[in-house]
Amino acid sequence: MVSKDMRPDAGRRKFLFGSAAAVASLAGIESAIAGMRSDKSVHVVIIGSGAAGMAIANRLNRALPKGKLTVIDPRAPSYYWPGLTLVATGLWPESKTLIDTADYMPARAEWVKESVKVIDAANNSVQTDTGRNIAYDYLVVAPGVEYDYAAIEGMDEKAIGTNGLASVYHSPAKATASWTAIHKFVNEGGQGIYTMPSTPIRCAGAPLKMTFLTLDRIKQAGTQAKAKIDFHSALGNVFSLPFFSDYTINRWKEDGVPTHLKSDLKAVDLGARKARFATGQGDVELTYDLLHVVPPMRAPAFVRDSELSWKEGNFAEGGWLAVDQGTLQHMDFKNVFGCGDVNGTPRGKTAATVKLSAPLVVANLLSVIEGKEPELIFNGYTSCPLLTKFGSAMLVEFDYEGNLTPTFSFIDPKKESWFAWVMKEQMLKPTYLKMLEGRV
């Protein structure tokens, strides 16, 4: 049984990785990490070939010259998830978010294009959906999240893009389909409903970005008089940091967008265009012309049902991976590390978190391979370029404690800026691709 206490041991805090100071001196830290390697002939299995999986695979490819690497994931291509909001609001083509996994897979890594079915951590083994058993010495769990659309009664993923149904999260193809539905709503008008579930979600700012950018599309089309939006959050806020939650709600209020807190989407009637929400005052059924669904999210079943998931505490319900929030090492199985969205940590389901935590995971894994304790401590750095309109954004960076950790002194995270928009729209994808190579 894993402990509820995820705080790193103070005796192991040789580095604080992820603060503003750490980001500013990233090159120096990278230099120190680059010198770390092991000549041990060990077998490392990586579950997932997305941002975290590829970043770690490529770093280990260089740091474990005598080791064996296996990457398990059937997906090809993978997706540039941060770009889907731009696809679903008509700015990018979906092709811009497709990444050929083969271009980033280390040549000497064995790529098993199958799905994981079972993790048997007690016996250091992974079973795939074909029945293949793959033994490992060390395991990195980085499969991302599972979208639980089925938790919403009546929801049909195949219907996204039709009959007023949108959802940015599903895939690039469905983000394109969502833009079809949103574009129709923007021009013809009606009642739009945007949602946020109660579970932890990948890129928690995406529902807000979708709302802001749809509002901007409405202004561009001059249809403010006939296209109305309401936002329903199952939480008591719309953003985990109070300043930005209040800022967003007030901005929407200025644009005539009511915010309904603790209003959780439970069911839809897609044919009748009706949505049912659970609220503190009972269930409410609303009619819509556009419904943007953000599905509840959880860890993939093979993590939830394994010995590796949290069994108690805040992250047990979603079956999230039970890692120490500082070292990202599993709480019980010391030869297992987690990286990315699957981790049961207070924050950090963003690509920015992966960028700063992937090298930490590699360094700590190498320490364990060499028989040492993990030494690098991650403080939960995450970043959200909060898009408030086309050409303007707020660059919100913060840690586990909710402290702002701005990278650039000339960008005020509490003010909208054109530069923050440029970073999101033009600069982040090239950085992301370098991250896949294990170079950033």
Short mmCIF file of C-alpha atoms in Angstrom, two decimals:
data_model
loop_
_atom_site.label_atom_id
_atom_site.label_comp_id
_atom_site.label_asym_id
_atom_site.label_seq_id
_atom_site.Cartn_x
_atom_site.Cartn_y
_atom_site.Cartn_z
CA MET A 1 0.00 0.00 0.00
CA VAL A 2 1.53 3.30 -1.05
CA SER A 3 1.71 6.15 1.43
CA LYS A 4 -0.36 9.29 1.10
CA ASP A 5 2.75 11.38 1.79
CA MET A 6 4.43 12.23 -1.49
CA ARG A 7 6.84 14.82 -0.12
CA PRO A 8 10.46 14.16 -1.04
CA ASP A 9 12.92 13.34 1.72
CA ALA A 10 14.76 16.55 2.61
CA GLY A 11 17.99 14.57 2.79
CA ARG A 12 17.82 13.96 -0.96
CA ARG A 13 17.25 17.58 -1.96
CA LYS A 14 20.54 18.23 -3.70
CA PHE A 15 18.81 20.11 -6.50
CA LEU A 16 15.56 22.02 -6.78
CA PHE A 17 14.51 21.38 -10.36
CA GLY A 18 11.76 23.46 -11.94
CA SER A 19 11.86 26.78 -10.13
CA ALA A 20 12.44 30.04 -11.99
CA ALA A 21 16.12 29.85 -11.07
CA ALA A 22 16.34 26.31 -12.40
CA VAL A 23 14.65 27.28 -15.64
CA ALA A 24 17.01 30.22 -16.04
CA SER A 25 20.03 27.98 -15.56
CA LEU A 26 18.63 25.08 -17.56
CA ALA A 27 21.71 24.94 -19.81
CA GLY A 28 23.94 24.45 -16.78
CA ILE A 29 21.73 21.72 -15.34
CA GLU A 30 21.56 20.04 -18.74
CA SER A 31 25.33 20.10 -18.85
CA ALA A 32 25.51 18.31 -15.52
CA ILE A 33 22.92 15.75 -16.59
CA ALA A 34 24.64 15.20 -19.93
CA GLY A 35 27.67 13.87 -18.07
CA MET A 36 25.60 11.19 -16.36
CA ARG A 37 25.72 7.71 -17.88
CA SER A 38 25.84 4.08 -16.92
CA ASP A 39 27.65 1.19 -18.58
CA LYS A 40 25.35 -1.36 -16.95
CA SER A 41 23.71 -3.86 -19.32
CA VAL A 42 20.18 -3.35 -18.10
CA HIS A 43 16.84 -3.54 -19.90
CA VAL A 44 14.64 -0.45 -19.62
CA VAL A 45 11.06 -0.66 -20.86
CA ILE A 46 9.23 2.59 -21.64
CA ILE A 47 5.45 2.55 -21.92
CA GLY A 48 4.39 5.36 -24.26
CA SER A 49 5.90 7.02 -27.32
CA GLY A 50 4.51 10.50 -26.79
CA ALA A 51 6.35 13.54 -25.47
CA ALA A 52 7.57 11.95 -22.24
CA GLY A 53 8.32 8.53 -23.72
CA MET A 54 10.36 9.83 -26.64
CA ALA A 55 12.24 12.44 -24.61
CA ILE A 56 13.29 9.77 -22.12
CA ALA A 57 14.06 7.12 -24.75
CA ASN A 58 16.42 9.43 -26.63
CA ARG A 59 18.18 10.55 -23.47
CA LEU A 60 18.63 6.96 -22.31
CA ASN A 61 19.83 6.01 -25.78
CA ARG A 62 22.84 8.22 -25.15
CA ALA A 63 23.22 7.61 -21.42
CA LEU A 64 22.94 3.78 -21.48
CA PRO A 65 25.23 2.70 -24.33
CA LYS A 66 25.22 -0.95 -23.21
CA GLY A 67 21.61 -1.04 -22.13
CA LYS A 68 18.60 -2.43 -23.98
CA LEU A 69 15.64 -0.12 -24.66
CA THR A 70 12.11 -1.21 -25.45
CA VAL A 71 9.29 1.25 -26.22
CA ILE A 72 5.73 -0.10 -26.13
CA ASP A 73 3.06 1.90 -27.97
CA PRO A 74 0.97 1.14 -31.07
CA ARG A 75 0.41 4.81 -31.92
CA ALA A 76 1.85 6.16 -35.13
CA PRO A 77 1.67 9.05 -35.67
CA SER A 78 1.69 10.73 -32.29
CA TYR A 79 0.09 14.12 -31.73
CA TYR A 80 1.33 17.57 -30.84
CA TRP A 81 -1.39 18.01 -28.24
CA PRO A 82 -0.73 21.72 -27.47
CA GLY A 83 -1.73 22.57 -31.05
CA LEU A 84 -5.25 21.13 -30.93
CA THR A 85 -6.82 24.32 -29.56
CA LEU A 86 -5.48 26.15 -32.63
CA VAL A 87 -6.91 23.45 -34.92
CA ALA A 88 -10.32 23.49 -33.22
CA THR A 89 -10.57 27.28 -33.57
CA GLY A 90 -9.62 27.37 -37.24
CA LEU A 91 -6.05 28.69 -37.10
CA TRP A 92 -4.00 25.55 -37.81
CA PRO A 93 -4.58 22.60 -40.15
CA GLU A 94 -4.61 19.27 -38.33
CA SER A 95 -1.55 18.17 -40.32
CA LYS A 96 0.51 20.60 -38.26
CA THR A 97 -0.15 18.50 -35.14
CA LEU A 98 0.78 15.10 -36.59
CA ILE A 99 4.22 13.73 -35.66
CA ASP A 100 5.79 10.67 -37.27
CA THR A 101 6.93 8.67 -34.26
CA ALA A 102 9.46 6.77 -36.37
CA ASP A 103 11.37 10.02 -36.96
CA TYR A 104 12.13 10.24 -33.23
CA MET A 105 12.43 6.60 -32.19
CA PRO A 106 16.05 5.72 -31.29
CA ALA A 107 17.44 3.37 -33.93
CA ARG A 108 18.57 0.75 -31.41
CA ALA A 109 15.34 0.77 -29.42
CA GLU A 110 12.91 -2.08 -29.96
CA TRP A 111 9.55 -0.54 -30.81
CA VAL A 112 6.74 -2.88 -29.82
CA LYS A 113 3.68 -1.60 -31.69
CA GLU A 114 1.20 -3.21 -29.33
CA SER A 115 -0.94 -2.00 -26.43
CA VAL A 116 -0.09 -2.75 -22.81
CA LYS A 117 -2.68 -4.98 -21.20
CA VAL A 118 -1.17 -5.78 -17.79
CA ILE A 119 1.71 -4.47 -15.68
CA ASP A 120 2.99 -7.08 -13.23
CA ALA A 121 5.30 -4.90 -11.17
CA ALA A 122 5.96 -7.58 -8.57
CA ASN A 123 7.49 -9.77 -11.28
CA ASN A 124 9.02 -6.98 -13.40
CA SER A 125 6.94 -7.82 -16.42
CA VAL A 126 4.56 -6.18 -18.90
CA GLN A 127 1.99 -8.08 -20.96
CA THR A 128 0.69 -6.70 -24.26
CA ASP A 129 -2.68 -7.18 -25.93
CA THR A 130 -1.21 -9.95 -28.11
CA GLY A 131 -0.26 -11.95 -25.02
CA ARG A 132 3.44 -11.15 -25.26
CA ASN A 133 5.26 -10.91 -21.92
CA ILE A 134 8.14 -8.44 -21.78
CA ALA A 135 10.46 -8.62 -18.77
CA TYR A 136 12.30 -5.51 -17.61
CA ASP A 137 14.92 -4.42 -15.13
CA TYR A 138 13.57 -0.87 -15.00
CA LEU A 139 10.25 0.57 -16.14
CA VAL A 140 9.25 4.08 -17.18
CA VAL A 141 5.49 4.63 -17.30
CA ALA A 142 4.53 7.43 -19.69
CA PRO A 143 1.30 6.52 -21.52
CA GLY A 144 -0.58 9.80 -21.01
CA VAL A 145 -4.23 9.86 -19.98
CA GLU A 146 -7.43 8.03 -20.88
CA TYR A 147 -10.40 10.13 -22.02
CA ASP A 148 -13.49 8.80 -20.26
CA TYR A 149 -16.18 10.01 -22.66
CA ALA A 150 -18.29 7.02 -21.60
CA ALA A 151 -18.73 8.60 -18.15
CA ILE A 152 -21.10 11.08 -19.83
CA GLU A 153 -24.37 9.26 -20.48
CA GLY A 154 -25.37 9.39 -24.14
CA MET A 155 -22.00 10.73 -25.36
CA ASP A 156 -20.78 9.39 -28.70
CA GLU A 157 -17.22 10.29 -29.72
CA LYS A 158 -17.98 9.49 -33.36
CA ALA A 159 -20.55 12.30 -33.39
CA ILE A 160 -18.01 15.04 -32.62
CA GLY A 161 -18.30 17.69 -35.31
CA THR A 162 -21.95 16.97 -36.08
CA ASN A 163 -25.20 18.30 -34.66
CA GLY A 164 -23.49 21.01 -32.60
CA LEU A 165 -21.08 18.69 -30.77
CA ALA A 166 -17.41 19.69 -30.29
CA SER A 167 -14.49 18.39 -28.22
CA VAL A 168 -10.93 19.63 -28.69
CA TYR A 169 -9.31 16.79 -26.77
CA HIS A 170 -10.09 13.66 -28.76
CA SER A 171 -7.63 13.87 -31.67
CA PRO A 172 -6.48 16.19 -34.47
CA ALA A 173 -9.20 14.82 -36.74
CA LYS A 174 -11.89 15.53 -34.15
CA ALA A 175 -10.37 18.94 -33.43
CA THR A 176 -10.90 19.70 -37.14
CA ALA A 177 -14.44 18.35 -36.91
CA SER A 178 -14.99 20.50 -33.82
CA TRP A 179 -14.02 23.60 -35.78
CA THR A 180 -16.73 22.70 -38.31
CA ALA A 181 -19.32 22.75 -35.51
CA ILE A 182 -17.87 25.88 -33.87
CA HIS A 183 -17.62 27.78 -37.16
CA LYS A 184 -21.28 27.04 -37.90
CA PHE A 185 -22.26 28.26 -34.43
CA VAL A 186 -20.15 31.42 -34.74
CA ASN A 187 -21.89 32.39 -37.97
CA GLU A 188 -25.44 31.20 -37.30
CA GLY A 189 -25.63 31.93 -33.58
CA GLY A 190 -27.57 30.21 -30.84
CA GLN A 191 -26.71 28.97 -27.36
CA GLY A 192 -23.24 27.59 -26.76
CA ILE A 193 -22.22 25.61 -23.70
CA TYR A 194 -18.57 25.00 -22.78
CA THR A 195 -17.66 22.55 -20.02
CA MET A 196 -14.95 21.48 -17.57
CA PRO A 197 -15.06 18.19 -15.59
CA SER A 198 -14.14 17.59 -11.97
CA THR A 199 -11.21 15.26 -12.69
CA PRO A 200 -7.61 16.29 -13.33
CA ILE A 201 -7.24 16.94 -17.06
CA ARG A 202 -4.51 17.30 -19.65
CA CYS A 203 -3.80 21.01 -20.16
CA ALA A 204 -6.29 22.42 -17.68
CA GLY A 205 -6.26 25.74 -19.56
CA ALA A 206 -7.60 24.26 -22.81
CA PRO A 207 -11.32 24.65 -21.93
CA LEU A 208 -10.62 28.32 -21.15
CA LYS A 209 -8.64 28.84 -24.35
CA MET A 210 -11.44 27.31 -26.41
CA THR A 211 -13.95 29.67 -24.82
CA PHE A 212 -11.80 32.76 -25.26
CA LEU A 213 -10.94 31.98 -28.88
CA THR A 214 -14.54 31.15 -29.77
CA LEU A 215 -15.56 34.51 -28.29
CA ASP A 216 -12.95 36.18 -30.46
CA ARG A 217 -14.27 34.37 -33.54
CA ILE A 218 -17.75 35.66 -32.68
CA LYS A 219 -16.41 39.21 -32.45
CA GLN A 220 -14.62 38.80 -35.77
CA ALA A 221 -17.85 37.60 -37.36
CA GLY A 222 -19.88 40.40 -35.75
CA THR A 223 -22.43 37.94 -34.37
CA GLN A 224 -22.31 38.89 -30.67
CA ALA A 225 -26.03 39.64 -30.69
CA LYS A 226 -27.03 36.11 -31.64
CA ALA A 227 -24.20 33.79 -30.49
CA LYS A 228 -24.17 33.33 -26.71
CA ILE A 229 -21.94 31.16 -24.53
CA ASP A 230 -22.28 29.82 -20.97
CA PHE A 231 -19.37 28.11 -19.20
CA HIS A 232 -20.03 25.22 -16.79
CA SER A 233 -17.25 24.05 -14.47
CA ALA A 234 -17.69 21.02 -12.24
CA LEU A 235 -15.16 22.63 -9.90
CA GLY A 236 -15.43 25.62 -7.61
CA ASN A 237 -13.23 27.60 -10.01
CA VAL A 238 -12.08 27.61 -13.65
CA PHE A 239 -8.33 27.68 -12.94
CA SER A 240 -6.40 26.32 -9.98
CA LEU A 241 -4.68 29.65 -9.23
CA PRO A 242 -7.23 32.11 -7.75
CA PHE A 243 -5.95 35.22 -9.56
CA PHE A 244 -6.29 33.63 -12.99
CA SER A 245 -9.61 32.00 -12.18
CA ASP A 246 -11.06 35.35 -11.10
CA TYR A 247 -9.45 37.14 -14.04
CA THR A 248 -11.02 34.69 -16.50
CA ILE A 249 -14.48 34.81 -14.92
CA ASN A 250 -14.43 38.62 -14.89
CA ARG A 251 -13.26 38.81 -18.50
CA TRP A 252 -16.05 36.48 -19.57
CA LYS A 253 -18.57 38.51 -17.59
CA GLU A 254 -17.55 41.59 -19.60
CA ASP A 255 -18.32 39.62 -22.76
CA GLY A 256 -21.68 38.40 -21.49
CA VAL A 257 -20.54 34.87 -20.64
CA PRO A 258 -22.03 33.56 -17.37
CA THR A 259 -19.88 31.10 -15.40
CA HIS A 260 -21.64 28.27 -13.58
CA LEU A 261 -19.47 26.66 -10.89
CA LYS A 262 -19.96 23.16 -9.49
CA SER A 263 -22.07 22.31 -12.52
CA ASP A 264 -20.98 18.89 -13.82
CA LEU A 265 -21.98 17.52 -17.24
CA LYS A 266 -23.53 14.09 -16.65
CA ALA A 267 -25.59 13.26 -19.74
CA VAL A 268 -26.36 14.40 -23.27
CA ASP A 269 -29.15 13.80 -25.73
CA LEU A 270 -27.29 14.43 -28.97
CA GLY A 271 -30.36 14.24 -31.19
CA ALA A 272 -32.39 16.68 -29.12
CA ARG A 273 -29.33 18.82 -28.30
CA LYS A 274 -29.91 18.68 -24.57
CA ALA A 275 -27.34 18.45 -21.77
CA ARG A 276 -27.93 17.46 -18.15
CA PHE A 277 -25.77 18.95 -15.39
CA ALA A 278 -25.53 17.91 -11.75
CA THR A 279 -25.52 20.97 -9.49
CA GLY A 280 -25.83 21.67 -5.78
CA GLN A 281 -29.51 22.43 -6.38
CA GLY A 282 -30.17 19.20 -8.26
CA ASP A 283 -29.98 18.22 -11.91
CA VAL A 284 -30.52 20.86 -14.59
CA GLU A 285 -31.32 20.12 -18.24
CA LEU A 286 -30.28 22.71 -20.80
CA THR A 287 -30.81 23.05 -24.55
CA TYR A 288 -27.83 23.99 -26.71
CA ASP A 289 -26.86 24.76 -30.28
CA LEU A 290 -23.17 24.10 -29.58
CA LEU A 291 -21.79 21.88 -26.81
CA HIS A 292 -18.04 21.71 -26.19
CA VAL A 293 -17.35 18.59 -24.14
CA VAL A 294 -14.24 18.14 -22.04
CA PRO A 295 -14.30 14.48 -20.98
CA PRO A 296 -13.41 13.28 -17.49
CA MET A 297 -9.89 11.85 -17.53
CA ARG A 298 -8.09 9.08 -15.71
CA ALA A 299 -5.04 6.84 -15.97
CA PRO A 300 -5.17 4.06 -18.57
CA ALA A 301 -6.75 0.82 -17.33
CA PHE A 302 -3.44 -1.08 -17.20
CA VAL A 303 -2.18 1.50 -14.69
CA ARG A 304 -5.44 1.82 -12.73
CA ASP A 305 -5.73 -1.93 -12.30
CA SER A 306 -2.08 -2.51 -11.40
CA GLU A 307 -0.07 -2.39 -8.21
CA LEU A 308 1.37 0.90 -9.44
CA SER A 309 -1.70 3.10 -8.97
CA TRP A 310 -2.61 5.13 -5.90
CA LYS A 311 -4.94 3.06 -3.69
CA GLU A 312 -5.82 5.87 -1.29
CA GLY A 313 -5.67 9.63 -1.18
CA ASN A 314 -6.55 12.32 -3.72
CA PHE A 315 -5.33 10.41 -6.79
CA ALA A 316 -6.87 7.00 -6.11
CA GLU A 317 -10.16 7.69 -7.91
CA GLY A 318 -8.48 8.19 -11.27
CA GLY A 319 -6.03 5.36 -10.71
CA TRP A 320 -3.10 7.73 -11.26
CA LEU A 321 0.48 6.45 -11.00
CA ALA A 322 1.74 6.50 -7.42
CA VAL A 323 5.02 8.39 -7.66
CA ASP A 324 6.96 10.56 -5.25
CA GLN A 325 6.12 14.06 -6.45
CA GLY A 326 9.74 15.14 -6.04
CA THR A 327 11.82 12.30 -7.52
CA LEU A 328 9.02 10.87 -9.74
CA GLN A 329 10.11 7.42 -8.56
CA HIS A 330 7.33 4.98 -7.68
CA MET A 331 6.46 4.96 -4.01
CA ASP A 332 6.86 1.19 -3.60
CA PHE A 333 8.63 -0.17 -6.69
CA LYS A 334 11.96 1.63 -6.81
CA ASN A 335 12.81 0.38 -10.32
CA VAL A 336 9.75 2.18 -11.70
CA PHE A 337 9.49 5.87 -12.64
CA GLY A 338 6.64 7.90 -14.09
CA CYS A 339 6.66 10.89 -16.39
CA GLY A 340 3.96 13.05 -17.90
CA ASP A 341 0.19 13.10 -17.62
CA VAL A 342 -0.19 9.68 -15.96
CA ASN A 343 1.51 10.77 -12.73
CA GLY A 344 -0.61 11.19 -9.63
CA THR A 345 0.93 14.49 -8.57
CA PRO A 346 -0.72 17.79 -7.58
CA ARG A 347 -0.14 19.47 -10.95
CA GLY A 348 1.68 18.97 -14.19
CA LYS A 349 -0.33 17.49 -17.07
CA THR A 350 1.34 19.73 -19.65
CA ALA A 351 4.13 19.46 -22.22
CA ALA A 352 6.06 22.07 -20.25
CA THR A 353 6.10 19.75 -17.26
CA VAL A 354 7.47 16.96 -19.43
CA LYS A 355 10.17 19.24 -20.81
CA LEU A 356 11.59 19.88 -17.35
CA SER A 357 10.82 16.55 -15.70
CA ALA A 358 12.02 14.12 -18.42
CA PRO A 359 15.73 14.88 -17.86
CA LEU A 360 15.14 14.60 -14.12
CA VAL A 361 13.58 11.14 -14.52
CA VAL A 362 16.53 10.01 -16.63
CA ALA A 363 19.07 11.34 -14.13
CA ASN A 364 17.28 9.75 -11.17
CA LEU A 365 16.87 6.46 -13.03
CA LEU A 366 20.60 6.40 -13.82
CA SER A 367 21.34 6.99 -10.13
CA VAL A 368 19.17 4.02 -9.18
CA ILE A 369 20.79 1.84 -11.85
CA GLU A 370 24.15 2.69 -10.27
CA GLY A 371 22.85 1.67 -6.84
CA LYS A 372 22.39 5.20 -5.54
CA GLU A 373 19.43 7.20 -4.30
CA PRO A 374 17.71 9.60 -6.73
CA GLU A 375 19.00 13.10 -6.10
CA LEU A 376 17.09 15.52 -8.33
CA ILE A 377 13.88 16.94 -6.91
CA PHE A 378 11.13 18.31 -9.15
CA ASN A 379 8.94 21.09 -7.79
CA GLY A 380 6.07 20.59 -10.22
CA TYR A 381 6.84 23.29 -12.78
CA THR A 382 4.06 23.69 -15.31
CA SER A 383 3.20 26.31 -17.88
CA CYS A 384 -0.04 27.44 -19.46
CA PRO A 385 -0.03 29.97 -22.29
CA LEU A 386 -3.58 31.16 -21.57
CA LEU A 387 -4.87 32.36 -24.94
CA THR A 388 -7.30 35.22 -24.37
CA LYS A 389 -7.81 36.15 -28.03
CA PHE A 390 -6.01 35.71 -31.33
CA GLY A 391 -2.72 37.58 -30.90
CA SER A 392 -2.82 37.81 -27.10
CA ALA A 393 -2.04 35.45 -24.22
CA MET A 394 -0.89 35.26 -20.61
CA LEU A 395 2.18 33.10 -19.93
CA VAL A 396 1.28 31.44 -16.63
CA GLU A 397 4.09 29.38 -15.06
CA PHE A 398 3.85 27.90 -11.58
CA ASP A 399 4.90 25.08 -9.27
CA TYR A 400 3.23 22.49 -7.03
CA GLU A 401 2.51 25.13 -4.41
CA GLY A 402 0.92 27.53 -6.88
CA ASN A 403 3.85 29.95 -6.73
CA LEU A 404 4.41 31.84 -9.97
CA THR A 405 7.77 30.90 -11.53
CA PRO A 406 8.17 33.19 -14.58
CA THR A 407 10.99 32.32 -16.95
CA PHE A 408 11.21 35.73 -18.61
CA SER A 409 11.55 38.82 -16.45
CA PHE A 410 10.09 41.02 -19.18
CA ILE A 411 6.79 39.07 -19.31
CA ASP A 412 4.32 39.83 -16.54
CA PRO A 413 2.35 36.58 -16.10
CA LYS A 414 -0.67 38.55 -14.86
CA LYS A 415 -0.93 40.63 -18.03
CA GLU A 416 -1.90 39.71 -21.57
CA SER A 417 0.84 40.11 -24.14
CA TRP A 418 1.52 39.59 -27.82
CA PHE A 419 4.88 37.94 -27.04
CA ALA A 420 3.18 35.22 -24.99
CA TRP A 421 0.95 34.55 -28.01
CA VAL A 422 3.96 34.33 -30.34
CA MET A 423 5.59 31.84 -27.99
CA LYS A 424 2.51 29.62 -28.10
CA GLU A 425 1.77 29.91 -31.81
CA GLN A 426 5.26 29.91 -33.29
CA MET A 427 7.97 28.95 -30.79
CA LEU A 428 6.65 26.07 -28.70
CA LYS A 429 6.36 23.39 -31.40
CA PRO A 430 10.04 23.62 -32.51
CA THR A 431 11.00 23.36 -28.83
CA TYR A 432 8.64 20.39 -28.42
CA LEU A 433 10.27 18.55 -31.33
CA LYS A 434 13.73 19.12 -29.84
CA MET A 435 12.33 17.76 -26.57
CA LEU A 436 11.34 14.54 -28.35
CA GLU A 437 14.97 14.21 -29.44
CA GLY A 438 16.05 14.60 -25.81
CA ARG A 439 17.86 17.82 -26.64
CA VAL A 440 15.75 20.30 -24.63
#
